[in-house]
């Protein structure tokens, strides 16, 4: 979880991607959760919006993962489970789902 968020620049991300790819056999999968490429949030004390830009965008991740040998790279937004909806109702989750700070990345070698 959040492994790729530790990359401070493209070179570090590239090294991580190549290391991950070397650990997998052809057809192997790497799945992780990551901070979204651009996170916009509201302060708990005001309605002012703050953009927290993650330095490496989705395109950069996709490019470096592909260069490292991953043939499929997919980003997934969080989804609401039936259990979560049943326990709290869909409305409870709307802010999280519409403005999620996380994304899931699935890569197949």
PDB file of C-alpha atoms in Angstrom:
ATOM      1  CA  UNK A   1       0.000   0.000   0.000  1.00  0.00           C
ATOM      2  CA  UNK A   2       1.217   3.475  -0.989  1.00  0.00           C
ATOM      3  CA  UNK A   3       4.552   2.099  -2.205  1.00  0.00           C
ATOM      4  CA  UNK A   4       4.603   4.162  -5.390  1.00  0.00           C
ATOM      5  CA  UNK A   5       3.825   7.352  -3.427  1.00  0.00           C
ATOM      6  CA  UNK A   6       7.376   7.201  -2.074  1.00  0.00           C
ATOM      7  CA  UNK A   7       8.847   7.971  -5.507  1.00  0.00           C
ATOM      8  CA  UNK A   8      10.062  11.569  -5.395  1.00  0.00           C
ATOM      9  CA  UNK A   9      10.676  11.803  -9.123  1.00  0.00           C
ATOM     10  CA  UNK A  10      10.429   9.853 -12.368  1.00  0.00           C
ATOM     11  CA  UNK A  11      13.816   8.168 -11.875  1.00  0.00           C
ATOM     12  CA  UNK A  12      12.781   6.735  -8.497  1.00  0.00           C
ATOM     13  CA  UNK A  13       9.428   5.616  -9.899  1.00  0.00           C
ATOM     14  CA  UNK A  14      11.229   3.930 -12.817  1.00  0.00           C
ATOM     15  CA  UNK A  15      13.508   2.027 -10.426  1.00  0.00           C
ATOM     16  CA  UNK A  16      10.515   0.890  -8.369  1.00  0.00           C
ATOM     17  CA  UNK A  17       8.616  -0.268 -11.442  1.00  0.00           C
ATOM     18  CA  UNK A  18      11.555  -2.270 -12.764  1.00  0.00           C
ATOM     19  CA  UNK A  19      12.092  -3.882  -9.333  1.00  0.00           C
ATOM     20  CA  UNK A  20       8.427  -4.842  -9.140  1.00  0.00           C
ATOM     21  CA  UNK A  21       8.421  -6.274 -12.663  1.00  0.00           C
ATOM     22  CA  UNK A  22      11.524  -8.395 -11.947  1.00  0.00           C
ATOM     23  CA  UNK A  23       9.685 -10.062  -9.040  1.00  0.00           C
ATOM     24  CA  UNK A  24       6.794 -11.266 -11.186  1.00  0.00           C
ATOM     25  CA  UNK A  25       6.487 -14.066 -13.702  1.00  0.00           C
ATOM     26  CA  UNK A  26       4.774 -13.355 -17.031  1.00  0.00           C
ATOM     27  CA  UNK A  27       1.064 -13.069 -16.299  1.00  0.00           C
ATOM     28  CA  UNK A  28       1.766 -12.102 -12.687  1.00  0.00           C
ATOM     29  CA  UNK A  29      -0.190  -9.231 -11.112  1.00  0.00           C
ATOM     30  CA  UNK A  30       0.864  -6.276  -9.003  1.00  0.00           C
ATOM     31  CA  UNK A  31      -2.012  -4.581  -7.171  1.00  0.00           C
ATOM     32  CA  UNK A  32      -1.622  -1.565  -4.912  1.00  0.00           C
ATOM     33  CA  UNK A  33      -3.463   1.373  -3.435  1.00  0.00           C
ATOM     34  CA  UNK A  34      -2.017   4.807  -4.144  1.00  0.00           C
ATOM     35  CA  UNK A  35      -2.815   8.424  -3.477  1.00  0.00           C
ATOM     36  CA  UNK A  36      -4.745   9.883  -6.389  1.00  0.00           C
ATOM     37  CA  UNK A  37      -2.624  11.890  -8.792  1.00  0.00           C
ATOM     38  CA  UNK A  38      -4.321  15.145  -7.776  1.00  0.00           C
ATOM     39  CA  UNK A  39      -5.986  15.328  -4.428  1.00  0.00           C
ATOM     40  CA  UNK A  40      -8.345  18.168  -3.723  1.00  0.00           C
ATOM     41  CA  UNK A  41      -9.658  18.441  -0.218  1.00  0.00           C
ATOM     42  CA  UNK A  42     -11.511  20.852   1.997  1.00  0.00           C
ATOM     43  CA  UNK A  43     -10.165  21.976   5.300  1.00  0.00           C
ATOM     44  CA  UNK A  44     -12.227  20.671   8.194  1.00  0.00           C
ATOM     45  CA  UNK A  45     -12.361  24.225   9.536  1.00  0.00           C
ATOM     46  CA  UNK A  46     -13.328  26.088   6.374  1.00  0.00           C
ATOM     47  CA  UNK A  47     -14.771  25.608   2.918  1.00  0.00           C
ATOM     48  CA  UNK A  48     -11.485  26.673   1.301  1.00  0.00           C
ATOM     49  CA  UNK A  49     -10.213  24.082  -1.139  1.00  0.00           C
ATOM     50  CA  UNK A  50      -6.607  23.027  -1.122  1.00  0.00           C
ATOM     51  CA  UNK A  51      -4.934  21.152  -3.968  1.00  0.00           C
ATOM     52  CA  UNK A  52      -2.317  18.672  -2.848  1.00  0.00           C
ATOM     53  CA  UNK A  53      -0.477  17.801  -6.025  1.00  0.00           C
ATOM     54  CA  UNK A  54       1.238  14.467  -6.067  1.00  0.00           C
ATOM     55  CA  UNK A  55       4.365  15.101  -8.161  1.00  0.00           C
ATOM     56  CA  UNK A  56       3.857  12.195 -10.578  1.00  0.00           C
ATOM     57  CA  UNK A  57       0.691  11.992 -12.660  1.00  0.00           C
ATOM     58  CA  UNK A  58      -1.235   8.970 -13.951  1.00  0.00           C
ATOM     59  CA  UNK A  59       0.369   9.194 -17.394  1.00  0.00           C
ATOM     60  CA  UNK A  60       3.864   9.071 -15.847  1.00  0.00           C
ATOM     61  CA  UNK A  61       2.958   6.017 -13.770  1.00  0.00           C
ATOM     62  CA  UNK A  62       1.396   4.291 -16.762  1.00  0.00           C
ATOM     63  CA  UNK A  63       4.436   5.030 -18.938  1.00  0.00           C
ATOM     64  CA  UNK A  64       7.005   3.821 -16.398  1.00  0.00           C
ATOM     65  CA  UNK A  65       5.043   0.687 -15.502  1.00  0.00           C
ATOM     66  CA  UNK A  66       4.684  -0.131 -19.219  1.00  0.00           C
ATOM     67  CA  UNK A  67       8.393   0.438 -19.884  1.00  0.00           C
ATOM     68  CA  UNK A  68       9.190  -1.921 -17.001  1.00  0.00           C
ATOM     69  CA  UNK A  69       7.260  -4.703 -18.720  1.00  0.00           C
ATOM     70  CA  UNK A  70       3.699  -4.462 -17.456  1.00  0.00           C
ATOM     71  CA  UNK A  71       1.414  -5.044 -20.441  1.00  0.00           C
ATOM     72  CA  UNK A  72      -1.772  -3.958 -18.657  1.00  0.00           C
ATOM     73  CA  UNK A  73      -1.965  -0.990 -16.278  1.00  0.00           C
ATOM     74  CA  UNK A  74      -5.378  -0.059 -14.921  1.00  0.00           C
ATOM     75  CA  UNK A  75      -6.412   2.543 -12.357  1.00  0.00           C
ATOM     76  CA  UNK A  76      -9.582   1.845 -10.380  1.00  0.00           C
ATOM     77  CA  UNK A  77     -11.592   4.207  -8.209  1.00  0.00           C
ATOM     78  CA  UNK A  78     -12.929   2.871  -4.902  1.00  0.00           C
ATOM     79  CA  UNK A  79     -16.319   1.148  -5.151  1.00  0.00           C
ATOM     80  CA  UNK A  80     -18.971   0.798  -2.517  1.00  0.00           C
ATOM     81  CA  UNK A  81     -19.561  -2.747  -1.325  1.00  0.00           C
ATOM     82  CA  UNK A  82     -23.091  -4.003  -0.712  1.00  0.00           C
ATOM     83  CA  UNK A  83     -22.146  -4.412   2.956  1.00  0.00           C
ATOM     84  CA  UNK A  84     -21.009  -0.791   3.263  1.00  0.00           C
ATOM     85  CA  UNK A  85     -24.142   0.461   1.581  1.00  0.00           C
ATOM     86  CA  UNK A  86     -26.329  -1.734   3.769  1.00  0.00           C
ATOM     87  CA  UNK A  87     -24.601  -0.641   6.980  1.00  0.00           C
ATOM     88  CA  UNK A  88     -24.524   3.123   6.387  1.00  0.00           C
ATOM     89  CA  UNK A  89     -26.494   3.883   3.216  1.00  0.00           C
ATOM     90  CA  UNK A  90     -25.114   5.212  -0.084  1.00  0.00           C
ATOM     91  CA  UNK A  91     -25.388   8.877   0.966  1.00  0.00           C
ATOM     92  CA  UNK A  92     -22.861   8.298   3.775  1.00  0.00           C
ATOM     93  CA  UNK A  93     -20.189   7.379   1.211  1.00  0.00           C
ATOM     94  CA  UNK A  94     -20.863  10.006  -1.493  1.00  0.00           C
ATOM     95  CA  UNK A  95     -18.104  12.472  -0.517  1.00  0.00           C
ATOM     96  CA  UNK A  96     -15.532   9.683  -0.278  1.00  0.00           C
ATOM     97  CA  UNK A  97     -16.524   8.109  -3.588  1.00  0.00           C
ATOM     98  CA  UNK A  98     -16.818  11.392  -5.504  1.00  0.00           C
ATOM     99  CA  UNK A  99     -13.593  12.924  -4.140  1.00  0.00           C
ATOM    100  CA  UNK A 100     -11.552   9.943  -3.059  1.00  0.00           C
ATOM    101  CA  UNK A 101      -7.969  10.461  -1.968  1.00  0.00           C
ATOM    102  CA  UNK A 102      -7.065   6.954  -3.093  1.00  0.00           C
ATOM    103  CA  UNK A 103      -6.952   4.928  -6.276  1.00  0.00           C
ATOM    104  CA  UNK A 104      -6.151   1.293  -6.884  1.00  0.00           C
ATOM    105  CA  UNK A 105      -3.595   0.317  -9.500  1.00  0.00           C
ATOM    106  CA  UNK A 106      -3.651  -3.109 -11.110  1.00  0.00           C
ATOM    107  CA  UNK A 107      -0.772  -4.169 -13.355  1.00  0.00           C
ATOM    108  CA  UNK A 108      -0.318  -7.422 -15.273  1.00  0.00           C
ATOM    109  CA  UNK A 109       3.084  -8.460 -16.527  1.00  0.00           C
TER     110      UNK A 109
END
